mmCIF file of C-alpha atoms in Angstrom:
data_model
loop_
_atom_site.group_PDB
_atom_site.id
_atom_site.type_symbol
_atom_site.label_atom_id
_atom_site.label_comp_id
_atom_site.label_asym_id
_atom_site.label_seq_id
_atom_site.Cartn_x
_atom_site.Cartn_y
_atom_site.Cartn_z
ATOM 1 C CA UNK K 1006 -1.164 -17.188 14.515
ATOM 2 C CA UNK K 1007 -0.962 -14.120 12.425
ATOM 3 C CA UNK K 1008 -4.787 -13.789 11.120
ATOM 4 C CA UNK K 1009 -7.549 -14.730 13.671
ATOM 5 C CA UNK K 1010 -10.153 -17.309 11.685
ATOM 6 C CA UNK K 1011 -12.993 -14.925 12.178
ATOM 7 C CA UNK K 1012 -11.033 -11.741 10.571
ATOM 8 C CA UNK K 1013 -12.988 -10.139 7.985
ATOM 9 C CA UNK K 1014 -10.045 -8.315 5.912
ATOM 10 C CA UNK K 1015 -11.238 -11.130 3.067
ATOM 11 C CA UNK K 1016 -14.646 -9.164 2.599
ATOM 12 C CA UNK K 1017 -12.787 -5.711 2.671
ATOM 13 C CA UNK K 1018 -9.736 -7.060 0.092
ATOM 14 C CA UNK K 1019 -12.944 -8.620 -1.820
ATOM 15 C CA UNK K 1020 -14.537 -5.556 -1.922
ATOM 16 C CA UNK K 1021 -11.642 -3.567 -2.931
ATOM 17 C CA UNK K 1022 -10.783 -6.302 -5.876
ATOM 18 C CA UNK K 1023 -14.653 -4.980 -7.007
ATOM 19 C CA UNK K 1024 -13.643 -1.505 -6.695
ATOM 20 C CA UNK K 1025 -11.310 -1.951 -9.068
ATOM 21 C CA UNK K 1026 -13.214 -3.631 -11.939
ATOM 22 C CA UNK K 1027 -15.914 -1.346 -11.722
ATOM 23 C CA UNK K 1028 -13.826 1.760 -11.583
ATOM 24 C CA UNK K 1029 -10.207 1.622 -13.057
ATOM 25 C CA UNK K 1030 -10.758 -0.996 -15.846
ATOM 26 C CA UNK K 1031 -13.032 0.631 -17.851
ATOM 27 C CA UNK K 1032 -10.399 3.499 -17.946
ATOM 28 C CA UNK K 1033 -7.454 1.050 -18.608
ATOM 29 C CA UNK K 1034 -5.035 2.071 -21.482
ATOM 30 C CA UNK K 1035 -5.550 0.329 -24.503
ATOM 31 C CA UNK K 1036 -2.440 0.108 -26.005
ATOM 32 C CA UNK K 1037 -0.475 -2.410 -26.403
ATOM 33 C CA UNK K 1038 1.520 -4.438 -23.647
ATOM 34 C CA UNK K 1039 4.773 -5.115 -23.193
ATOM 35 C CA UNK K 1040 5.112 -8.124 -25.387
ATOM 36 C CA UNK K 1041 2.382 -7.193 -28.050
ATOM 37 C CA UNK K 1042 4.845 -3.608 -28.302
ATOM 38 C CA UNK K 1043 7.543 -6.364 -29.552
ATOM 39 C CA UNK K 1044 5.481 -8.678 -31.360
ATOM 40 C CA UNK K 1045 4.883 -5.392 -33.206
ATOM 41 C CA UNK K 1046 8.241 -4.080 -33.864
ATOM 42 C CA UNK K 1047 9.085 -7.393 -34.779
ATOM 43 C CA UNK K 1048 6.746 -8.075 -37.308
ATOM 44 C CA UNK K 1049 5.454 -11.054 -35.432
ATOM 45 C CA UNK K 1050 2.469 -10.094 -33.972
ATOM 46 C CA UNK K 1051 0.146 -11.735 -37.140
ATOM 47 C CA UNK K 1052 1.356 -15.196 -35.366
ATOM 48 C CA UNK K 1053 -1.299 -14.681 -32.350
ATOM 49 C CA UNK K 1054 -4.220 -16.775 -32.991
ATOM 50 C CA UNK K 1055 -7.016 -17.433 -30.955
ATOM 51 C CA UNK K 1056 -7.797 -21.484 -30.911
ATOM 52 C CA UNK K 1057 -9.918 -21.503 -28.023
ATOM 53 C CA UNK K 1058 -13.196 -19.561 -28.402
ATOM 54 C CA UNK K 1059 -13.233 -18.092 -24.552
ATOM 55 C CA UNK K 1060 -17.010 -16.803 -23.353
ATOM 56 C CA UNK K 1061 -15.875 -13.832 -22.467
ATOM 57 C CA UNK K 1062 -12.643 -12.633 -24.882
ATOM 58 C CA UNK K 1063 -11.224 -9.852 -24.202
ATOM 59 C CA UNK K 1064 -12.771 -8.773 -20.830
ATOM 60 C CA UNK K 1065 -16.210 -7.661 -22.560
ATOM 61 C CA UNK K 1066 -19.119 -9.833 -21.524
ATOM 62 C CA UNK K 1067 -20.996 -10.083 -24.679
ATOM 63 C CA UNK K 1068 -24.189 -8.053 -24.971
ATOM 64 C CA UNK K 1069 -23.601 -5.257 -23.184
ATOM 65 C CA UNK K 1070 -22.018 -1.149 -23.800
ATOM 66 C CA UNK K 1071 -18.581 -0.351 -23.800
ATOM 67 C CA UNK K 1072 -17.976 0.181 -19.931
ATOM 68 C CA UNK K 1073 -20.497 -2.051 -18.707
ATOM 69 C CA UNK K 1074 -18.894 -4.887 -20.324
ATOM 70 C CA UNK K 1075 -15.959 -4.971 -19.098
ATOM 71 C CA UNK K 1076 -17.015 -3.865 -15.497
ATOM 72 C CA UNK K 1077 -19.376 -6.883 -15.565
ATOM 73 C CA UNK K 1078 -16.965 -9.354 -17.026
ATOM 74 C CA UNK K 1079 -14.306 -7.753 -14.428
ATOM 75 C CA UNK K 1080 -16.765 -9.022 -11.615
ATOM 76 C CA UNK K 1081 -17.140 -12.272 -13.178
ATOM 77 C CA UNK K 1082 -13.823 -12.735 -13.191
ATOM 78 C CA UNK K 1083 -13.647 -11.539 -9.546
ATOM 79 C CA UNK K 1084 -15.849 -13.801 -8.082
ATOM 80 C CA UNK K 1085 -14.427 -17.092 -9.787
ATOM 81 C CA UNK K 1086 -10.917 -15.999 -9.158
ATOM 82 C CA UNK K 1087 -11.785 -15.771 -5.618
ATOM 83 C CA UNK K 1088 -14.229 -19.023 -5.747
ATOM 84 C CA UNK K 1089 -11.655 -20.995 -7.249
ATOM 85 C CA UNK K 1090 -8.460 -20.291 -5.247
ATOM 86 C CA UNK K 1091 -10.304 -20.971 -2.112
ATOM 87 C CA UNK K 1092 -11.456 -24.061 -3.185
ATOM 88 C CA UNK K 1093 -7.899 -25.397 -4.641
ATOM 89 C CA UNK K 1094 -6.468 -24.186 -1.787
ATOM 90 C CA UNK K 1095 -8.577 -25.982 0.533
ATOM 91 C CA UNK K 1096 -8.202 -29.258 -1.526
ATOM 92 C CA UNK K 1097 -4.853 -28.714 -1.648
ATOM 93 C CA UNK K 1098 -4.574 -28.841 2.302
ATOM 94 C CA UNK K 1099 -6.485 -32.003 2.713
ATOM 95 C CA UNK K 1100 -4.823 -33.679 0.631
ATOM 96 C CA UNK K 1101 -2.127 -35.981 3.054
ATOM 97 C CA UNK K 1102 1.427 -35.067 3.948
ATOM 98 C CA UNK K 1103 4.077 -36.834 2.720
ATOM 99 C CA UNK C 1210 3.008 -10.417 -20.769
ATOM 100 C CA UNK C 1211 0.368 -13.150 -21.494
ATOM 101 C CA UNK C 1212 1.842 -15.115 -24.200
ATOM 102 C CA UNK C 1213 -1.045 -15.848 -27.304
ATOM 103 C CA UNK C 1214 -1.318 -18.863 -28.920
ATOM 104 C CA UNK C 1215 1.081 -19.024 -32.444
ATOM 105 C CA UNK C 1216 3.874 -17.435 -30.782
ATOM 106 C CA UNK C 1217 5.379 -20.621 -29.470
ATOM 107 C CA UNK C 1218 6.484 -23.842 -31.787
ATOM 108 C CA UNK C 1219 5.382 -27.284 -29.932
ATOM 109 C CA UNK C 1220 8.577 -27.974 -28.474
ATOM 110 C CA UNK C 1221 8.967 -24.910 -26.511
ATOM 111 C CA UNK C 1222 4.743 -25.369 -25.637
ATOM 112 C CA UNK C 1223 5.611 -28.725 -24.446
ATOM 113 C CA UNK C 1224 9.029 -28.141 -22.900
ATOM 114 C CA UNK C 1225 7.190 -25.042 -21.248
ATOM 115 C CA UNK C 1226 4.273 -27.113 -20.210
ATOM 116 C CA UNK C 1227 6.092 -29.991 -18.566
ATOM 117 C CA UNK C 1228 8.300 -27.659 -16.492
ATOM 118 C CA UNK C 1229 5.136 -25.751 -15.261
ATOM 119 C CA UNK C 1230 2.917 -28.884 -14.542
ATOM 120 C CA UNK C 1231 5.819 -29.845 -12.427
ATOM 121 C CA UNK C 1232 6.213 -27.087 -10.700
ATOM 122 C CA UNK C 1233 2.873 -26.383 -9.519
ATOM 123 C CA UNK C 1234 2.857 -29.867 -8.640
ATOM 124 C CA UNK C 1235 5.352 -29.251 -6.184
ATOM 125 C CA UNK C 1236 4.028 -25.859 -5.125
ATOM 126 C CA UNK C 1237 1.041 -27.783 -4.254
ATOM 127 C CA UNK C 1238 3.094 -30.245 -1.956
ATOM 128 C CA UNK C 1239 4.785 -27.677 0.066
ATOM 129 C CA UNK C 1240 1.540 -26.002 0.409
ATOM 130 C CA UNK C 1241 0.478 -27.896 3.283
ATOM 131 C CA UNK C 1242 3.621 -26.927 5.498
ATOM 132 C CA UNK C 1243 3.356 -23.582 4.952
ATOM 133 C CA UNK C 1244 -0.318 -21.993 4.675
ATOM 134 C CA UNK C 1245 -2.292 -21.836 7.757
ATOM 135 C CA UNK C 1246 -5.858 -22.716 6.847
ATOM 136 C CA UNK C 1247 -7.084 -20.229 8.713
ATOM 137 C CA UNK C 1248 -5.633 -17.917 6.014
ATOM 138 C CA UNK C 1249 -7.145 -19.162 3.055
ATOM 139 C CA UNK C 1250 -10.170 -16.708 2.365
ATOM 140 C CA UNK C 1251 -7.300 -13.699 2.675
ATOM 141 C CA UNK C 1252 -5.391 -15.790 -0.242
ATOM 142 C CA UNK C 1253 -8.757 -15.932 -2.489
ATOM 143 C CA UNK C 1254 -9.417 -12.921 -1.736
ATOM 144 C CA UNK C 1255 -6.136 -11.246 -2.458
ATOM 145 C CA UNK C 1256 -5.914 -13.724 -5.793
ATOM 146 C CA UNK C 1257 -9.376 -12.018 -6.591
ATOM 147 C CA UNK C 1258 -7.730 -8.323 -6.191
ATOM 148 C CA UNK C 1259 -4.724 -9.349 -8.258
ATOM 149 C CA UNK C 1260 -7.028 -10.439 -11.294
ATOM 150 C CA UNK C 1261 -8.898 -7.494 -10.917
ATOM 151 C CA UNK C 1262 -5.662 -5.358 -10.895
ATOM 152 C CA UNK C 1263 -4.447 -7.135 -14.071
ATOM 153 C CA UNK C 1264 -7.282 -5.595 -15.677
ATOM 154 C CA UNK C 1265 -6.137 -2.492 -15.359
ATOM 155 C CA UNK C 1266 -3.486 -1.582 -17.937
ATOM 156 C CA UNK C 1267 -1.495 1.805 -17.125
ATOM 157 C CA UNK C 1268 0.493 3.783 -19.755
ATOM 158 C CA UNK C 1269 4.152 3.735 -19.691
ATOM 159 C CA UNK C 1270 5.719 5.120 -22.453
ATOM 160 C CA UNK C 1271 6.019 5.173 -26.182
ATOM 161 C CA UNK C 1272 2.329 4.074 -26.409
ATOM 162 C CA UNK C 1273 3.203 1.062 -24.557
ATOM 163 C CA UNK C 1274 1.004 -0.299 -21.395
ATOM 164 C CA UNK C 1275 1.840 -2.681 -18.337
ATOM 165 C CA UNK C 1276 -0.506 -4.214 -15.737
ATOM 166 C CA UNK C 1277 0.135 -5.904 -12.301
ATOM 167 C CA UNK C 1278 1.049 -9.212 -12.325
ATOM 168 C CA UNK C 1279 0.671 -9.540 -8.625
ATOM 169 C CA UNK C 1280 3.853 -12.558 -7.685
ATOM 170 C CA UNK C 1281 5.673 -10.067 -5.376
ATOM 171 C CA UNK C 1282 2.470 -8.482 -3.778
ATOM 172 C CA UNK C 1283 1.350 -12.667 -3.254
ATOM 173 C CA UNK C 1284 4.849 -14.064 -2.028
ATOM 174 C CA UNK C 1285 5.328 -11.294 0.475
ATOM 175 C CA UNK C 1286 1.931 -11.633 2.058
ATOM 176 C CA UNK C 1287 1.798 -15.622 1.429
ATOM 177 C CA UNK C 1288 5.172 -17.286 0.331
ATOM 178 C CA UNK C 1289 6.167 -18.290 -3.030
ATOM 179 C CA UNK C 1290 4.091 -21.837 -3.111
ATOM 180 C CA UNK C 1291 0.931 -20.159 -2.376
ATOM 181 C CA UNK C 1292 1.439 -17.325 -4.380
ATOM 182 C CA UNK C 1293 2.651 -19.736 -7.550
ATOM 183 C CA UNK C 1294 -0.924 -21.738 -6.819
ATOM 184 C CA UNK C 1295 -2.538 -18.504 -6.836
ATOM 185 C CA UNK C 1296 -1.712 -17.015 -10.032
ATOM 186 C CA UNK C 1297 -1.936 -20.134 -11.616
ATOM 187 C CA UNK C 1298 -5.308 -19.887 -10.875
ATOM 188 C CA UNK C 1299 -5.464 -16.546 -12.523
ATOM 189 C CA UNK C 1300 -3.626 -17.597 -15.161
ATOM 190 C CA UNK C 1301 -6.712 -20.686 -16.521
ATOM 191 C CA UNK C 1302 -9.156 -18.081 -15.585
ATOM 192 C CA UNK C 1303 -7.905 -15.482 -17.641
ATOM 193 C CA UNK C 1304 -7.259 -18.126 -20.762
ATOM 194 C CA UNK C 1305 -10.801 -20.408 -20.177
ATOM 195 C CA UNK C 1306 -12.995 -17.516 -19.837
ATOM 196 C CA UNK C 1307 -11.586 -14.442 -20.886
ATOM 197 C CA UNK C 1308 -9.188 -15.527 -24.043
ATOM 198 C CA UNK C 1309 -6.347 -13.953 -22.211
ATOM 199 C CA UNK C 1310 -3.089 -16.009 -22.897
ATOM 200 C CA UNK C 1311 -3.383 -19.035 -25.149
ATOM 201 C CA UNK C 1312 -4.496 -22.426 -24.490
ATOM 202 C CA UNK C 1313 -1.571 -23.561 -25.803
ATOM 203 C CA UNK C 1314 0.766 -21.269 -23.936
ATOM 204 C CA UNK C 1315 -0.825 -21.190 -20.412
ATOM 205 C CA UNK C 1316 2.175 -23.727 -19.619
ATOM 206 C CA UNK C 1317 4.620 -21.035 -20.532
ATOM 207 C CA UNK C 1318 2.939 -17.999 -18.955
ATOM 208 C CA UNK C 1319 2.373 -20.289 -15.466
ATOM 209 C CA UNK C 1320 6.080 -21.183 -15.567
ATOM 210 C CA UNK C 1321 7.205 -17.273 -16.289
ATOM 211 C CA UNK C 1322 4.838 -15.568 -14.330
ATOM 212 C CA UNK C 1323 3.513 -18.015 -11.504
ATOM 213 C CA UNK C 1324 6.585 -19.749 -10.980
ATOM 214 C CA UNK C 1325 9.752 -18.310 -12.435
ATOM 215 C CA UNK C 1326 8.322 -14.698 -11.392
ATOM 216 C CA UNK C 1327 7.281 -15.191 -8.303
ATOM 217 C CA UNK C 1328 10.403 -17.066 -7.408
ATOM 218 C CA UNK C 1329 12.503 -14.452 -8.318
ATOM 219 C CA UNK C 1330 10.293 -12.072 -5.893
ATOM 220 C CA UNK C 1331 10.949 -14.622 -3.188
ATOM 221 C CA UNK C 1332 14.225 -14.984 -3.901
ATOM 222 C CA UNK C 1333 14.965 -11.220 -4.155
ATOM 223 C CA UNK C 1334 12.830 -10.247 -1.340
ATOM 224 C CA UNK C 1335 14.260 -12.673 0.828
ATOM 225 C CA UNK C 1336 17.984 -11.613 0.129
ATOM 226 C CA UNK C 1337 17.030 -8.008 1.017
ATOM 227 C CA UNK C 1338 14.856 -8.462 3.733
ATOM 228 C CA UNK C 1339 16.465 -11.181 5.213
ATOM 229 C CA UNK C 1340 14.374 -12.660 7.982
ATOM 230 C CA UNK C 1341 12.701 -9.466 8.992
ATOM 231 C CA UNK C 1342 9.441 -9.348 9.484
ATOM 232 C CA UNK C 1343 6.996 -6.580 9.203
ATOM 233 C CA UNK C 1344 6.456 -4.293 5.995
ATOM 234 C CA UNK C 1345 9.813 -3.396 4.199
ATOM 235 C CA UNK C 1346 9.740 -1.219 1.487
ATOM 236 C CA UNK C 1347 12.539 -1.125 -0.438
ATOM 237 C CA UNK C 1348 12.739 -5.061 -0.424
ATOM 238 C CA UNK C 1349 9.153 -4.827 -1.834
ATOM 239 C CA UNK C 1350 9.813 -2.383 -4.458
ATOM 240 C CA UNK C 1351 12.842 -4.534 -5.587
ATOM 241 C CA UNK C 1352 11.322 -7.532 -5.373
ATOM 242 C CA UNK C 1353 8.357 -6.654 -7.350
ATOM 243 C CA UNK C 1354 10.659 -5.051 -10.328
ATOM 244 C CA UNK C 1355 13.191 -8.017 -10.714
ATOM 245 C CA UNK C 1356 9.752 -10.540 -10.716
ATOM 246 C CA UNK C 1357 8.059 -8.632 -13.833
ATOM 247 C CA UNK C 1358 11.929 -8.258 -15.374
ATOM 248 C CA UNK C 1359 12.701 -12.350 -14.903
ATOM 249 C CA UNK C 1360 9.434 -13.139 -15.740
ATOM 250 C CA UNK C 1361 9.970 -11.193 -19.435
ATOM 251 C CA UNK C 1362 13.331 -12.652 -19.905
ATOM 252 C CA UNK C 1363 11.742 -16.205 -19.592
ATOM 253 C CA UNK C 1364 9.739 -15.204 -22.717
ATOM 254 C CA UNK C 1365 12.241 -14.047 -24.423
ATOM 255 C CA UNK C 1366 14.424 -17.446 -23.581
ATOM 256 C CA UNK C 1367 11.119 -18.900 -25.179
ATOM 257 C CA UNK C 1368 10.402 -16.853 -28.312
ATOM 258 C CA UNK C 1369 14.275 -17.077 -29.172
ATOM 259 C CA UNK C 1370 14.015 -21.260 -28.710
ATOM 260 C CA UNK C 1371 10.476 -21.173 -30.823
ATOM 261 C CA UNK C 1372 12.452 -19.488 -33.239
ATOM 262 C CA UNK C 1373 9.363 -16.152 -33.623
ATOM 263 C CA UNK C 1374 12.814 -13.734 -32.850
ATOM 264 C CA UNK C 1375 16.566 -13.971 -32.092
ATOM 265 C CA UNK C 1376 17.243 -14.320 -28.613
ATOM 266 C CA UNK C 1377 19.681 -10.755 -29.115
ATOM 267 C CA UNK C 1378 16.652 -9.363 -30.384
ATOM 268 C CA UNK C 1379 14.103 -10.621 -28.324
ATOM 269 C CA UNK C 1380 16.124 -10.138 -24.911
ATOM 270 C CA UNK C 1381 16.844 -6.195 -25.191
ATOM 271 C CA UNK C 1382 13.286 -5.723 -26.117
ATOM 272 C CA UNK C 1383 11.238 -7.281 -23.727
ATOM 273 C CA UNK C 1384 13.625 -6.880 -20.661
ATOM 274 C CA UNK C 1385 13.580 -3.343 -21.709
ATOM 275 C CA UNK C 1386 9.928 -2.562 -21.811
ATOM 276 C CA UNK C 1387 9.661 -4.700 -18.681
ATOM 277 C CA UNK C 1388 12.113 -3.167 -16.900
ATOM 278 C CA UNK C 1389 9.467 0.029 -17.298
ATOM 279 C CA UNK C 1390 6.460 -2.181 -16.716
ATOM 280 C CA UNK C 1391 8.413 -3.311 -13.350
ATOM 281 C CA UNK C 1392 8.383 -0.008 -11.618
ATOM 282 C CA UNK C 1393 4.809 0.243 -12.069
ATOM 283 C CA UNK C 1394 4.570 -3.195 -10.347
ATOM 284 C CA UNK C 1395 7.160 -2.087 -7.095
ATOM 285 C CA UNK C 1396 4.478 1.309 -7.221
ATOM 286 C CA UNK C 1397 1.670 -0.677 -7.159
ATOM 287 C CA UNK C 1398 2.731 -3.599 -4.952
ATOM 288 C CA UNK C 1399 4.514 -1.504 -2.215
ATOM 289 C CA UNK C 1400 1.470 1.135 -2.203
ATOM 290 C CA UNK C 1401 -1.167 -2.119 -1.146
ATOM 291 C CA UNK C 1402 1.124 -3.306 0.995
ATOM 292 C CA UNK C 1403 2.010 -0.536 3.324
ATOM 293 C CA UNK C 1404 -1.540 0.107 3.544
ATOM 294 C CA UNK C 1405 -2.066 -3.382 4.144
ATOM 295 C CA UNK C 1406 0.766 -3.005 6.705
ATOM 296 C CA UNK C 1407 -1.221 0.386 8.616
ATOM 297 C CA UNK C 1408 -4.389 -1.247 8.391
ATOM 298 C CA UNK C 1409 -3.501 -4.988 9.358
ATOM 299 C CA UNK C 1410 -0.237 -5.140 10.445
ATOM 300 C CA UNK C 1411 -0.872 -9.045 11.321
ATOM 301 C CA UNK C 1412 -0.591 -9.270 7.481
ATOM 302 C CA UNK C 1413 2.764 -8.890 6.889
ATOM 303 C CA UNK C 1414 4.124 -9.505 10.462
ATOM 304 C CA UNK C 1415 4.353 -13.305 9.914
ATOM 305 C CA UNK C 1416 7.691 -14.311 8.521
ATOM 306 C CA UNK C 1417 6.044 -13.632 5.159
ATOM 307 C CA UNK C 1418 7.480 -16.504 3.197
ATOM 308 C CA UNK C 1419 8.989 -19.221 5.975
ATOM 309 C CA UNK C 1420 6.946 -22.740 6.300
ATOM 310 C CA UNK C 1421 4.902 -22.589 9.055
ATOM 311 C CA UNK C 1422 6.329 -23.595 12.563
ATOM 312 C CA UNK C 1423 4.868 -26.358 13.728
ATOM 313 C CA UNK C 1424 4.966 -25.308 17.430
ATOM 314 C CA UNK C 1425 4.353 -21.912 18.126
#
C-alpha cells in the first residue's frame, strides 16, 4: 500500500492546516469574492440573508480582538474539520458492501 | 463562491438539494472500494488544511478576492468520491458554525463545489494525466483551474434558473472572475502538491484516483 498505517504525515499536514489559520488568515483580503463581486455589479447582493444564526459568523469567534478571532475560530474550525471527516469516513467504511 | 441564503428561489434550492443528497450518497457507496483505511487520518487531515486554506482570501484583481476550494488538491491525492465526502464536510462546517454559505443553499454549493467541481478535476486530471502515476504538474494546474471555472458556471446555471440574473449575464461574469480565481487555485494546489510529492512521494504515487485493487 501507498501510506504505511503508522505514517505520521497526518500530524505534519495537521500542523501545517494550523499554520495557516494562525498566520495567513488574519492577513486575508477582505474584499469581496468572486460571486459577492457579481452580486454587486448586479445589484443583487441585498438578496443575501442570513437565516441561520451560526456561533461563529464570519470566522470571528465572538469575544475576542480583531486577529485573535479569527485565528481562534480558524483552529476551531481546524480541529472539527479534521474530527469530523475522520469520523464519516470511518463510518462510511463500515458500513457493508453492496 | 459560497452561495448565501436569498440568492436561490425554492425550486432551484430543492432541485439543487436533491441532486447533491444524491450524489454524496453515491460518493459514499463507492467509498468503500476505493479508500484504504489505512489512509483516513491523511484525508482528515488534508480536509482540515483545505478549510484552513479557504480562509485565506488572496487578491486578484479589480478589488476582487478568491480562496482555495481544495477539489483538485483532494481528487489527486484521494479520488473524486473521497474528495466529494470531504468537502462536503467542509461545506456544513463552514454553514453550521461559521455562517459561511446558507442553510438553504449548502445543497447547491455541495453539488458545485464538492461534486460538480471536483468531478471536473477528476475528469480533467485524468484526461491529461492519463494513468500516470506520480506528481504531474501541468495536469494539476489544469485540473485545479477548470474545477473552480465548472464549479462557477454551475452557479451561474443556478442564479439564471432562480431568476436573481440572466443566464447571459450571469455566465460571463462569474466564469470570468473565476477563470482568475482558478489560477490561484492551479498555484496553490500544484505548489502543496509537489512538495507533497518531494517530501512523501508515497502520496501521490498511488494511481491517485483508481478504486483500490483488491489484490495487490
Amino acid at each position: 500500500m501507498t501510506e504505511p498505517r503508522h505514517s505520521r504525515i497526518h500530524w505534519w499536514m495537521l500542523a501545517a492546516a494550523g499554520l495557516v489559520v494562525l498566520v495567513l488568515a488574519p492577513v486575508a483580503s477582505s474584499w469581496p469574492d468572486g460571486l459577492e463581486r457579481v452580486a454587486e455589479d448586479h445589484g443583487f447582493i441585498d438578496r443575501a440573508m442570513t437565516l441561520l444564526q451560526a456561533p461563529i459568523p464570519d470566522y470571528l469567534l465572538p469575544g475576542l480582538p480583531g486577529s485573535a478571532a479569527t485565528a481562534l475560530a480558524g483552529l476551531l474550525g481546524v480541529a472539527v474539520t479534521f474530527f469530523a471527516v475522520w469520523g464519516v469516513t470511518r463510518l462510511a467504511l463500515r458500513t457493508p458492501r453492496r | 463562491m459560497h452561495i448565501p441564503d436569498g440568492f436561490l428561489d425554492p425550486r432551484t434550492l430543492a432541485g439543487t438539494a436533491v441532486m447533491g443528497a444524491g450524489a454524496v450518497g453515491y460518493a459514499t457507496s463507492r467509498l468503500n472500494r476505493e479508500l484504504d483505511e489505512g489512509r483516513i487520518p491523511v484525508l482528515a487531515a488534508m480536509s482540515a488544511f483545505v478549510f484552513a486554506a479557504q480562509m485565506v482570501n488572496f487578491p486578484i484583481a479589480g478589488g476582487t478576492s478568491g480562496h482555495l476550494l481544495g477539489g483538485a488538491l483532494l481528487t489527486i491525492l484521494f479520488g473524486p468520491w473521497a474528495a466529494c465526502l470531504s468537502l462536503t464536510a467542509v461545506l456544513i462546517i463552514q454553514a453550521l458554525v461559521f455562517g459561511d454559505g446558507g442553510i438553504t443553499a449548502l445543497g447547491a454549493n455541495i453539488l458545485n463545489m464538492a461534486v460538480l467541481g471536483t468531478l471536473a478535476a477528476y475528469l480533467t486530471y485524468r484526461l491529461l494525466a492519463g494513468r500516470a502515476t506520480g506528481f504531474r504538474p501541468v495536469a494539476t494546474f489544469v485540473a485545479s483551474w477548470v474545477s473552480v471555472v465548472v464549479a462557477a458556471v454551475a452557479a451561474a446555471l443556478e442564479l439564471a434558473l432562480a431568476g436573481t440574473l440572466p443566464l447571459r449575464v450571469a455566465l460571463p461574469a462569474m466564469a470570468s472572475w473565476h477563470a482568475l480565481i482558478g489560477l490561484g487555485e492551479g498555484i496553490i494546489t500544484t505548489a502543496v502538491l509537489a512538495y507533497l510529492a518531494r517530501v512523501r512521494p508515497g502520496l501521490l504515487g498511488a494511481r491517485p484516483s483508481e478504486p483500490a485493487k483488491v489484490t495487490a
